[in-house]
Amino acid sequence: MGKKGKKEKKGRGAEKTAAKMEKKVSKRSRKEEEDLEALIAHFQTLDAKRTQIVETPCPPPSPRLNASLSVHPEKDELILFGGEYFNGQKTFLYNELYVYNIRKDAWTKVDIPSPPPRRCAHQAVVVPQGGGQLWVFGGEFASPSGEQFYHYKDLWVLHLATKTWEQVKSTGGPSGRSGHRMVAWKRQLILFGGFHESTRDYIYYNDVYAFNLDTFTWSKLSPSGTGPTPRSGCQMSVTPQGGIVIYGGYSKQRVKKDVDKGTRHSDMFLLKLEDGREDKWVWTRMNPSGVKPTPRSGFSVAMAPNHQTLFFGGVCDEEEEESLAGEFFNDLYFYDATRNRWFEGQLKGPKSEKKKRRRGRREEPEGSAGQPQSEDEDSLEEAGSPTPGPCPRSNAMLAVKHGVLYVYGGMFEAGDRQVTLSDLHCLDLHRMEAWKALVEMDPETQEWLEETDSEEGSEEVEGAEGGDEDEDEDSGEESGAED
């Protein structure tokens, strides 16, 4: 009894600290956000000039990260919205909408009146209602310098059948944030975590909200049990049994004045309804088996065939007080919720080159039944020359349609330079043979302006079509990591 009371008290203490921090952050960042609201309003005035829907065939979108790539529920299309780009001097933010037609291998830019303001690190979820709806919540906008941030708490829906944007206003929703995660669960959107940052302060969240798609109302959930600590950029996916899994993510804490310590989380939790209850949620800590991803941030997630969660790329930062150096990844992992087990995604190479011998396996054979990888899979090394594919990166956009994985954009760092990508690759998850490049990009050709070339840079913003400026940042890693 005594122990439990102590635990509850400790929990309440943590809540109080979080509430205090929230107040401090919001007070200091209010002025910044007010400054940025004027810039956002300016861009919205430009957007308001659109009076009709215009669909224009176009080349692939410009480089970006922290956008959203969603699958149309009824058509063979991928929908790209928002994102950010940093050219060394300026940060650009986008609210453009692009549609990629899978069968035709063709892009279309869709200009729709009254779109959401420019943003990155938002969340977008597609539901099948009404011919398909794309729901977008939150995200962030930054000044061209990338030093001031505005975090949105707005909710939008794109009606795919009529190609119209609608802002849905409902009280009681989450506070402004980016780097949160959101999934469709039954006839609700469930949202978890994220962060809010101003020039001097930041706060990470571990709260959970539900938005009801029938009543258009928000409610804050209060699950029992011990859940994840505050974080952003985690994996959030729905299990075949109707639970919601949270894995990994990133957070940082101030260890002394002007020194922050980042944490890459690698724990996993299950959020589910208590048996027989419609309104009572509970957290459970999970300990999956198998070959787990190494700790990292900035990874990307999509749902793969057989209700598996696919995990791609990311970055592992080595943080020193004055610098940040990262190792970027382009590896694949699959989490099978039915078995509570991780599997490494290894390519077998084209069939003609495939070796017939079996590998020594790191997990027992039963584990691979129903997996995208087959039991006699060959590793890349064993298959001879590596199969070309997406280069290592963080904050890429993923989508899976008809069992094919699509990876678009993201970023990596080369010395002091942040390279933002615009390539598109696909991989058949049933065959797991080889990546195919649909849009190629040579990172060497990307413009990078040194901070001293200020005049050139300032013209950039004006000329950046649809370019919003947004979050920047030399922390391409930190903010990026979390987003």
Short mmCIF file of C-alpha atoms in Angstrom, two decimals:
data_model
loop_
_atom_site.label_atom_id
_atom_site.label_comp_id
_atom_site.label_asym_id
_atom_site.label_seq_id
_atom_site.Cartn_x
_atom_site.Cartn_y
_atom_site.Cartn_z
CA MET A 1 0.00 0.00 0.00
CA GLY A 2 2.73 2.40 1.07
CA LYS A 3 4.66 1.67 -2.12
CA LYS A 4 1.65 2.30 -4.31
CA GLY A 5 0.88 5.60 -2.57
CA LYS A 6 4.48 6.69 -3.06
CA LYS A 7 4.31 5.75 -6.73
CA GLU A 8 1.11 7.74 -7.26
CA LYS A 9 2.63 10.74 -5.49
CA LYS A 10 5.69 10.51 -7.72
CA GLY A 11 3.41 10.36 -10.76
CA ARG A 12 1.57 13.48 -9.61
CA GLY A 13 4.91 15.22 -9.03
CA ALA A 14 5.96 14.48 -12.61
CA GLU A 15 2.63 15.85 -13.87
CA LYS A 16 3.15 19.07 -11.88
CA THR A 17 6.67 19.49 -13.26
CA ALA A 18 5.38 18.98 -16.80
CA ALA A 19 2.60 21.53 -16.24
CA LYS A 20 5.13 24.06 -14.89
CA MET A 21 7.42 23.47 -17.85
CA GLU A 22 4.51 23.85 -20.26
CA LYS A 23 3.67 27.22 -18.70
CA LYS A 24 7.29 28.41 -18.89
CA VAL A 25 7.67 27.32 -22.50
CA SER A 26 4.40 28.80 -23.61
CA LYS A 27 5.16 32.17 -21.96
CA ARG A 28 8.58 32.50 -23.56
CA SER A 29 7.53 31.25 -26.95
CA ARG A 30 4.32 33.28 -27.20
CA LYS A 31 6.21 36.35 -28.46
CA GLU A 32 8.08 34.28 -31.07
CA GLU A 33 4.90 32.64 -32.25
CA GLU A 34 3.17 36.02 -32.53
CA ASP A 35 6.03 37.22 -34.77
CA LEU A 36 5.65 34.19 -36.99
CA GLU A 37 1.87 34.44 -37.18
CA ALA A 38 2.31 37.56 -39.32
CA LEU A 39 4.54 35.64 -41.75
CA ILE A 40 2.11 32.71 -41.85
CA ALA A 41 -0.77 35.16 -42.49
CA HIS A 42 1.22 36.68 -45.37
CA PHE A 43 1.61 33.27 -47.00
CA GLN A 44 -2.07 32.49 -46.42
CA THR A 45 -2.97 35.73 -48.23
CA LEU A 46 -0.98 34.47 -51.22
CA ASP A 47 -2.70 31.07 -50.99
CA ALA A 48 -6.12 32.78 -50.83
CA LYS A 49 -5.61 33.96 -54.41
CA ARG A 50 -6.36 30.42 -55.54
CA THR A 51 -10.01 30.24 -56.39
CA GLN A 52 -10.23 26.95 -58.24
CA ILE A 53 -8.67 23.52 -58.28
CA VAL A 54 -5.79 23.35 -60.75
CA GLU A 55 -4.07 20.06 -61.54
CA THR A 56 -0.78 20.39 -63.40
CA PRO A 57 1.41 17.52 -64.64
CA CYS A 58 4.88 18.28 -63.27
CA PRO A 59 8.36 16.92 -62.68
CA PRO A 60 9.01 15.21 -59.30
CA PRO A 61 8.80 17.53 -56.27
CA SER A 62 11.84 19.44 -55.03
CA PRO A 63 13.99 18.00 -52.21
CA ARG A 64 12.32 17.87 -48.81
CA LEU A 65 12.09 16.07 -45.49
CA ASN A 66 9.51 15.83 -42.72
CA ALA A 67 6.68 15.89 -45.26
CA SER A 68 3.90 13.26 -45.28
CA LEU A 69 3.46 10.58 -47.95
CA SER A 70 0.06 8.89 -47.84
CA VAL A 71 -1.67 6.16 -49.83
CA HIS A 72 -4.99 6.91 -51.55
CA PRO A 73 -7.50 4.35 -50.22
CA GLU A 74 -9.21 3.79 -53.60
CA LYS A 75 -6.70 4.74 -56.31
CA ASP A 76 -3.14 3.73 -57.16
CA GLU A 77 -1.83 7.06 -55.95
CA LEU A 78 0.52 8.45 -53.32
CA ILE A 79 -0.17 11.89 -51.83
CA LEU A 80 2.74 14.11 -50.75
CA PHE A 81 2.01 17.12 -48.54
CA GLY A 82 4.19 19.77 -46.88
CA GLY A 83 7.77 19.35 -45.72
CA GLU A 84 10.86 21.49 -45.36
CA TYR A 85 14.16 22.29 -47.07
CA PHE A 86 17.30 24.04 -45.80
CA ASN A 87 19.86 25.35 -48.30
CA GLY A 88 22.56 26.35 -45.82
CA GLN A 89 21.15 29.84 -45.31
CA LYS A 90 17.40 29.74 -45.49
CA THR A 91 14.70 27.39 -44.37
CA PHE A 92 11.77 26.82 -46.73
CA LEU A 93 8.43 25.30 -45.75
CA TYR A 94 5.81 23.90 -48.07
CA ASN A 95 2.07 23.32 -48.19
CA GLU A 96 2.05 22.00 -51.73
CA LEU A 97 0.09 18.90 -52.55
CA TYR A 98 1.52 16.43 -55.07
CA VAL A 99 -0.03 13.22 -56.35
CA TYR A 100 2.12 10.39 -57.71
CA ASN A 101 0.30 8.02 -60.08
CA ILE A 102 1.92 4.63 -59.52
CA ARG A 103 0.77 3.01 -62.76
CA LYS A 104 1.74 5.93 -64.98
CA ASP A 105 4.88 6.79 -62.97
CA ALA A 106 3.78 10.45 -63.23
CA TRP A 107 3.49 13.41 -60.84
CA THR A 108 0.72 16.01 -60.69
CA LYS A 109 0.73 19.21 -58.61
CA VAL A 110 -2.74 19.86 -57.22
CA ASP A 111 -3.50 23.46 -56.25
CA ILE A 112 -6.61 23.63 -54.06
CA PRO A 113 -8.17 26.83 -52.65
CA SER A 114 -7.66 27.57 -48.91
CA PRO A 115 -5.06 24.92 -48.05
CA PRO A 116 -3.51 24.52 -44.57
CA PRO A 117 -0.59 26.89 -43.88
CA ARG A 118 2.94 25.69 -44.74
CA ARG A 119 4.39 23.16 -42.33
CA CYS A 120 6.62 20.19 -41.68
CA ALA A 121 6.76 17.43 -39.05
CA HIS A 122 2.95 17.21 -39.04
CA GLN A 123 1.04 13.93 -39.16
CA ALA A 124 -1.27 12.81 -41.95
CA VAL A 125 -3.64 9.83 -41.76
CA VAL A 126 -5.90 8.49 -44.51
CA VAL A 127 -9.32 7.00 -43.73
CA PRO A 128 -11.73 5.45 -46.28
CA GLN A 129 -14.84 7.47 -45.29
CA GLY A 130 -16.55 9.51 -48.02
CA GLY A 131 -14.36 8.40 -50.91
CA GLY A 132 -11.24 8.88 -48.82
CA GLN A 133 -10.13 11.58 -46.40
CA LEU A 134 -6.61 12.76 -45.53
CA TRP A 135 -6.51 14.13 -41.97
CA VAL A 136 -3.62 16.43 -41.00
CA PHE A 137 -2.79 17.61 -37.47
CA GLY A 138 -0.16 20.02 -36.16
CA GLY A 139 3.42 20.36 -37.29
CA GLU A 140 5.69 23.36 -37.33
CA PHE A 141 6.64 26.49 -39.21
CA ALA A 142 9.95 28.33 -38.79
CA SER A 143 11.35 31.69 -39.69
CA PRO A 144 13.65 31.81 -42.74
CA SER A 145 16.60 31.93 -40.32
CA GLY A 146 15.33 28.75 -38.73
CA GLU A 147 15.69 30.28 -35.28
CA GLN A 148 12.05 30.88 -34.40
CA PHE A 149 9.32 28.26 -34.40
CA TYR A 150 5.56 28.18 -34.57
CA HIS A 151 3.84 24.93 -33.60
CA TYR A 152 0.39 24.31 -35.02
CA LYS A 153 -2.53 22.73 -33.17
CA ASP A 154 -4.94 22.85 -36.10
CA LEU A 155 -6.78 19.92 -37.65
CA TRP A 156 -7.52 19.72 -41.38
CA VAL A 157 -9.18 17.22 -43.66
CA LEU A 158 -8.63 16.88 -47.40
CA HIS A 159 -11.70 15.34 -49.02
CA LEU A 160 -10.06 13.24 -51.73
CA ALA A 161 -13.23 12.71 -53.79
CA THR A 162 -13.95 16.45 -54.18
CA LYS A 163 -10.36 17.72 -53.72
CA THR A 164 -11.36 20.24 -51.07
CA TRP A 165 -9.57 21.25 -47.86
CA GLU A 166 -11.61 21.86 -44.71
CA GLN A 167 -10.36 23.06 -41.34
CA VAL A 168 -12.16 21.21 -38.55
CA LYS A 169 -12.44 23.30 -35.41
CA SER A 170 -13.02 21.39 -32.21
CA THR A 171 -12.04 22.29 -28.66
CA GLY A 172 -10.15 20.17 -26.17
CA GLY A 173 -7.50 18.90 -28.60
CA PRO A 174 -3.73 18.60 -28.16
CA SER A 175 -1.57 21.69 -27.66
CA GLY A 176 0.60 22.95 -30.54
CA ARG A 177 3.35 20.48 -31.38
CA SER A 178 5.39 18.70 -34.02
CA GLY A 179 7.06 15.29 -34.18
CA HIS A 180 3.91 13.69 -32.70
CA ARG A 181 2.42 10.50 -34.14
CA MET A 182 -1.15 9.73 -35.18
CA VAL A 183 -2.95 6.59 -36.40
CA ALA A 184 -6.46 5.68 -37.50
CA TRP A 185 -8.04 3.34 -34.94
CA LYS A 186 -11.60 2.14 -35.61
CA ARG A 187 -13.50 5.41 -36.28
CA GLN A 188 -11.04 7.56 -34.38
CA LEU A 189 -7.67 9.23 -34.80
CA ILE A 190 -5.35 8.47 -31.87
CA LEU A 191 -2.49 10.92 -31.29
CA PHE A 192 0.57 10.51 -29.06
CA GLY A 193 3.55 12.61 -27.96
CA GLY A 194 5.58 15.18 -29.90
CA PHE A 195 7.42 18.30 -28.79
CA HIS A 196 7.16 22.08 -28.62
CA GLU A 197 10.23 24.23 -29.01
CA SER A 198 11.06 27.92 -28.74
CA THR A 199 14.46 29.61 -29.03
CA ARG A 200 15.35 28.89 -25.42
CA ASP A 201 13.02 26.20 -24.17
CA TYR A 202 11.41 22.97 -25.23
CA ILE A 203 9.05 20.38 -23.86
CA TYR A 204 8.33 16.78 -24.91
CA TYR A 205 4.94 15.14 -24.52
CA ASN A 206 3.61 11.66 -23.73
CA ASP A 207 -0.07 12.54 -23.67
CA VAL A 208 -2.69 10.65 -25.70
CA TYR A 209 -5.71 12.16 -27.48
CA ALA A 210 -8.54 10.65 -29.50
CA PHE A 211 -10.49 12.45 -32.23
CA ASN A 212 -13.86 10.90 -33.03
CA LEU A 213 -14.52 10.86 -36.80
CA ASP A 214 -18.29 10.59 -36.28
CA THR A 215 -18.82 13.40 -33.75
CA PHE A 216 -15.74 15.52 -34.68
CA THR A 217 -14.78 15.84 -31.01
CA TRP A 218 -11.45 15.51 -29.17
CA SER A 219 -11.01 13.70 -25.89
CA LYS A 220 -7.87 13.29 -23.79
CA LEU A 221 -7.23 9.68 -22.79
CA SER A 222 -5.90 8.81 -19.33
CA PRO A 223 -4.57 5.26 -19.65
CA SER A 224 -3.66 3.36 -16.49
CA GLY A 225 -0.32 1.57 -16.14
CA THR A 226 3.15 2.89 -16.87
CA GLY A 227 3.44 4.30 -20.38
CA PRO A 228 6.27 5.75 -22.46
CA THR A 229 8.22 8.74 -21.18
CA PRO A 230 7.76 11.99 -23.19
CA ARG A 231 9.20 11.74 -26.71
CA SER A 232 8.73 12.61 -30.37
CA GLY A 233 9.44 10.81 -33.63
CA CYS A 234 8.45 7.38 -32.32
CA GLN A 235 6.88 4.44 -34.15
CA MET A 236 3.12 4.23 -33.66
CA SER A 237 1.17 1.44 -35.29
CA VAL A 238 -2.07 -0.51 -34.85
CA THR A 239 -1.82 -4.25 -34.19
CA PRO A 240 -4.10 -6.88 -35.78
CA GLN A 241 -5.56 -7.41 -32.29
CA GLY A 242 -6.64 -3.77 -32.08
CA GLY A 243 -3.94 -2.44 -29.78
CA ILE A 244 -1.55 0.42 -30.51
CA VAL A 245 2.23 -0.06 -30.29
CA ILE A 246 4.66 2.76 -29.46
CA TYR A 247 8.37 2.09 -30.07
CA GLY A 248 11.46 4.26 -29.72
CA GLY A 249 11.58 7.99 -30.37
CA TYR A 250 13.76 10.88 -29.28
CA SER A 251 13.81 13.40 -26.44
CA LYS A 252 16.31 15.76 -24.91
CA GLN A 253 16.89 17.20 -21.48
CA ARG A 254 18.83 20.19 -20.23
CA VAL A 255 21.75 18.91 -18.17
CA LYS A 256 23.24 22.35 -17.43
CA LYS A 257 22.91 25.88 -18.79
CA ASP A 258 22.94 25.73 -22.60
CA VAL A 259 23.82 22.02 -22.63
CA ASP A 260 21.24 19.47 -23.71
CA LYS A 261 21.49 15.71 -23.69
CA GLY A 262 19.56 13.79 -26.33
CA THR A 263 18.09 10.34 -25.67
CA ARG A 264 17.28 7.76 -28.33
CA HIS A 265 14.59 5.57 -26.84
CA SER A 266 14.41 1.89 -27.71
CA ASP A 267 11.59 0.72 -25.42
CA MET A 268 8.19 -0.51 -26.56
CA PHE A 269 4.68 -0.15 -25.12
CA LEU A 270 1.21 -1.42 -25.95
CA LEU A 271 -1.86 0.80 -25.50
CA LYS A 272 -5.15 -1.05 -25.52
CA LEU A 273 -8.68 -1.04 -24.14
CA GLU A 274 -9.18 -2.96 -20.92
CA ASP A 275 -11.17 -6.15 -21.48
CA GLY A 276 -14.82 -5.47 -22.00
CA ARG A 277 -14.46 -1.69 -21.56
CA GLU A 278 -15.18 0.91 -24.20
CA ASP A 279 -13.50 3.83 -22.47
CA LYS A 280 -10.74 2.50 -20.22
CA TRP A 281 -7.27 2.34 -21.73
CA VAL A 282 -4.19 0.69 -20.29
CA TRP A 283 -0.45 0.83 -21.02
CA THR A 284 1.69 -2.33 -20.92
CA ARG A 285 5.47 -2.52 -21.32
CA MET A 286 6.50 -4.96 -24.07
CA ASN A 287 9.69 -6.95 -24.58
CA PRO A 288 9.79 -8.08 -28.19
CA SER A 289 12.16 -10.82 -29.31
CA GLY A 290 14.13 -11.15 -32.55
CA VAL A 291 16.62 -8.83 -34.23
CA LYS A 292 15.79 -5.30 -33.06
CA PRO A 293 16.86 -2.08 -34.78
CA THR A 294 19.89 -0.39 -33.22
CA PRO A 295 18.96 2.76 -31.26
CA ARG A 296 18.40 5.76 -33.54
CA SER A 297 16.18 8.76 -34.22
CA GLY A 298 14.67 10.15 -37.40
CA PHE A 299 13.54 6.71 -38.62
CA SER A 300 10.47 6.29 -40.81
CA VAL A 301 7.57 3.86 -40.45
CA ALA A 302 4.84 2.36 -42.65
CA MET A 303 2.44 -0.57 -42.45
CA ALA A 304 3.65 -3.57 -44.47
CA PRO A 305 1.70 -6.65 -45.66
CA ASN A 306 0.47 -9.13 -43.01
CA HIS A 307 -0.14 -6.29 -40.52
CA GLN A 308 3.57 -5.86 -39.95
CA THR A 309 5.15 -2.53 -39.16
CA LEU A 310 8.06 -1.60 -41.41
CA PHE A 311 10.89 0.52 -40.01
CA PHE A 312 13.45 2.26 -42.28
CA GLY A 313 16.63 4.34 -41.88
CA GLY A 314 17.31 7.03 -39.31
CA VAL A 315 20.40 8.49 -37.67
CA CYS A 316 22.46 7.77 -34.58
CA ASP A 317 23.96 11.02 -33.30
CA GLU A 318 27.20 11.15 -31.37
CA GLU A 319 26.60 14.25 -29.28
CA GLU A 320 29.45 16.31 -27.94
CA GLU A 321 28.92 19.59 -26.10
CA GLU A 322 29.79 21.66 -29.15
CA SER A 323 29.00 19.37 -32.05
CA LEU A 324 26.74 16.71 -33.42
CA ALA A 325 27.92 13.95 -35.76
CA GLY A 326 25.59 11.30 -37.05
CA GLU A 327 25.73 7.86 -38.61
CA PHE A 328 22.85 7.51 -41.08
CA PHE A 329 21.10 4.22 -41.94
CA ASN A 330 19.20 2.72 -44.87
CA ASP A 331 18.38 -0.64 -43.30
CA LEU A 332 14.94 -2.23 -43.00
CA TYR A 333 13.28 -3.97 -40.06
CA PHE A 334 9.85 -5.53 -39.67
CA TYR A 335 7.91 -5.75 -36.41
CA ASP A 336 5.38 -8.59 -36.27
CA ALA A 337 2.83 -7.72 -33.56
CA THR A 338 1.22 -11.17 -33.70
CA ARG A 339 4.51 -12.75 -32.60
CA ASN A 340 5.82 -9.68 -30.76
CA ARG A 341 9.03 -10.12 -32.71
CA TRP A 342 11.45 -8.03 -34.82
CA PHE A 343 12.94 -9.26 -38.10
CA GLU A 344 15.72 -7.76 -40.16
CA GLY A 345 14.69 -7.05 -43.76
CA GLN A 346 17.36 -8.52 -45.99
CA LEU A 347 17.27 -8.53 -49.76
CA LYS A 348 17.69 -11.78 -51.67
CA GLY A 349 18.95 -10.19 -54.89
CA PRO A 350 17.47 -10.91 -58.32
CA LYS A 351 16.40 -14.55 -58.73
CA SER A 352 18.99 -15.32 -61.38
CA GLU A 353 21.78 -14.53 -58.93
CA LYS A 354 20.15 -16.01 -55.86
CA LYS A 355 22.14 -18.66 -54.09
CA LYS A 356 20.41 -21.87 -53.22
CA ARG A 357 22.18 -22.56 -49.97
CA ARG A 358 20.68 -21.57 -46.65
CA ARG A 359 22.18 -19.05 -44.31
CA GLY A 360 22.96 -19.69 -40.69
CA ARG A 361 19.99 -17.92 -39.14
CA ARG A 362 19.93 -15.65 -36.17
CA GLU A 363 16.40 -16.61 -35.33
CA GLU A 364 14.67 -19.95 -35.44
CA PRO A 365 12.96 -20.86 -38.75
CA GLU A 366 9.41 -20.64 -37.40
CA GLY A 367 9.89 -16.91 -37.02
CA SER A 368 9.94 -16.23 -40.72
CA ALA A 369 6.61 -17.77 -41.64
CA GLY A 370 4.52 -15.12 -43.30
CA GLN A 371 7.46 -12.73 -43.28
CA PRO A 372 8.46 -10.60 -46.24
CA GLN A 373 11.80 -12.40 -45.97
CA SER A 374 11.96 -16.08 -46.80
CA GLU A 375 13.96 -18.67 -44.91
CA ASP A 376 16.68 -18.96 -47.48
CA GLU A 377 17.22 -15.25 -47.79
CA ASP A 378 20.72 -14.12 -48.66
CA SER A 379 22.28 -11.08 -47.10
CA LEU A 380 23.45 -8.26 -49.33
CA GLU A 381 27.07 -9.17 -48.72
CA GLU A 382 26.51 -12.80 -49.64
CA ALA A 383 24.65 -11.90 -52.81
CA GLY A 384 27.81 -10.36 -54.20
CA SER A 385 27.64 -6.71 -55.14
CA PRO A 386 25.30 -4.58 -53.01
CA THR A 387 21.90 -3.94 -54.56
CA PRO A 388 21.47 -0.23 -55.32
CA GLY A 389 18.84 1.39 -53.18
CA PRO A 390 18.13 4.53 -51.18
CA CYS A 391 21.29 5.96 -49.62
CA PRO A 392 21.37 6.17 -45.81
CA ARG A 393 19.09 8.98 -44.56
CA SER A 394 16.82 10.21 -41.82
CA ASN A 395 13.32 11.73 -41.89
CA ALA A 396 12.35 10.14 -45.21
CA MET A 397 8.74 9.62 -46.26
CA LEU A 398 7.41 6.03 -46.56
CA ALA A 399 4.25 4.52 -48.01
CA VAL A 400 3.19 0.96 -48.91
CA LYS A 401 0.67 0.21 -51.68
CA HIS A 402 -0.12 -3.28 -53.04
CA GLY A 403 2.80 -4.74 -51.08
CA VAL A 404 5.33 -2.30 -52.60
CA LEU A 405 7.29 0.06 -50.36
CA TYR A 406 8.00 3.61 -51.61
CA VAL A 407 10.73 5.76 -50.03
CA TYR A 408 10.86 9.45 -50.90
CA GLY A 409 13.32 12.17 -49.84
CA GLY A 410 14.76 12.74 -46.39
CA MET A 411 18.22 14.02 -45.52
CA PHE A 412 21.77 13.13 -44.57
CA GLU A 413 24.80 15.16 -43.57
CA ALA A 414 28.16 15.42 -45.30
CA GLY A 415 30.48 17.38 -43.03
CA ASP A 416 28.77 20.70 -42.28
CA ARG A 417 26.45 20.32 -45.22
CA GLN A 418 22.87 19.07 -44.91
CA VAL A 419 21.83 17.25 -48.07
CA THR A 420 18.07 17.14 -48.63
CA LEU A 421 16.92 14.42 -51.03
CA SER A 422 14.24 14.21 -53.73
CA ASP A 423 14.75 10.66 -54.96
CA LEU A 424 12.07 7.97 -55.01
CA HIS A 425 12.77 4.24 -54.64
CA CYS A 426 10.48 1.24 -54.43
CA LEU A 427 10.83 -2.32 -53.18
CA ASP A 428 8.47 -5.30 -53.62
CA LEU A 429 8.03 -6.52 -50.03
CA HIS A 430 6.72 -9.93 -51.08
CA ARG A 431 9.77 -10.73 -53.19
CA MET A 432 12.40 -8.71 -51.29
CA GLU A 433 14.71 -8.98 -54.32
CA ALA A 434 16.00 -5.53 -55.21
CA TRP A 435 15.27 -1.81 -54.93
CA LYS A 436 14.16 0.05 -58.04
CA ALA A 437 14.95 3.76 -58.53
CA LEU A 438 11.90 5.65 -59.87
CA VAL A 439 13.38 9.14 -59.43
CA GLU A 440 17.14 9.50 -59.16
CA MET A 441 19.09 12.36 -57.66
CA ASP A 442 22.78 13.15 -57.46
CA PRO A 443 23.32 14.72 -54.01
CA GLU A 444 26.43 16.46 -55.37
CA THR A 445 24.26 18.67 -57.56
CA GLN A 446 22.27 20.13 -54.68
CA GLU A 447 22.77 23.82 -54.04
CA TRP A 448 24.40 24.63 -50.70
CA LEU A 449 24.92 28.24 -49.68
CA GLU A 450 27.50 29.10 -47.07
CA GLU A 451 26.26 31.42 -44.37
CA THR A 452 28.35 34.29 -45.72
CA ASP A 453 26.58 34.41 -49.11
CA SER A 454 23.74 36.32 -47.52
CA GLU A 455 22.52 38.30 -50.50
CA GLU A 456 21.95 35.33 -52.72
CA GLY A 457 20.11 33.62 -49.90
CA SER A 458 17.66 36.41 -49.28
CA GLU A 459 16.50 36.33 -52.90
CA GLU A 460 15.95 32.64 -52.54
CA VAL A 461 12.95 32.99 -50.25
CA GLU A 462 11.17 35.34 -52.57
CA GLY A 463 11.81 33.09 -55.50
CA ALA A 464 10.96 29.85 -53.79
CA GLU A 465 7.68 28.87 -55.30
CA GLY A 466 5.49 27.44 -52.60
CA GLY A 467 8.61 27.51 -50.53
CA ASP A 468 7.77 28.11 -47.05
CA GLU A 469 10.35 28.65 -44.81
CA ASP A 470 10.48 26.48 -41.99
CA GLU A 471 12.36 24.84 -39.54
CA ASP A 472 15.84 24.98 -40.17
CA GLU A 473 18.17 24.30 -38.75
CA ASP A 474 21.64 23.59 -37.95
CA SER A 475 19.90 21.15 -35.78
CA GLY A 476 18.70 19.45 -38.89
CA GLU A 477 19.48 16.60 -36.69
CA GLU A 478 17.87 17.43 -33.48
CA SER A 479 14.67 18.88 -34.67
CA GLY A 480 14.86 16.50 -37.51
CA ALA A 481 15.58 13.69 -35.17
CA GLU A 482 12.51 14.34 -33.25
CA ASP A 483 10.20 15.17 -36.08
#
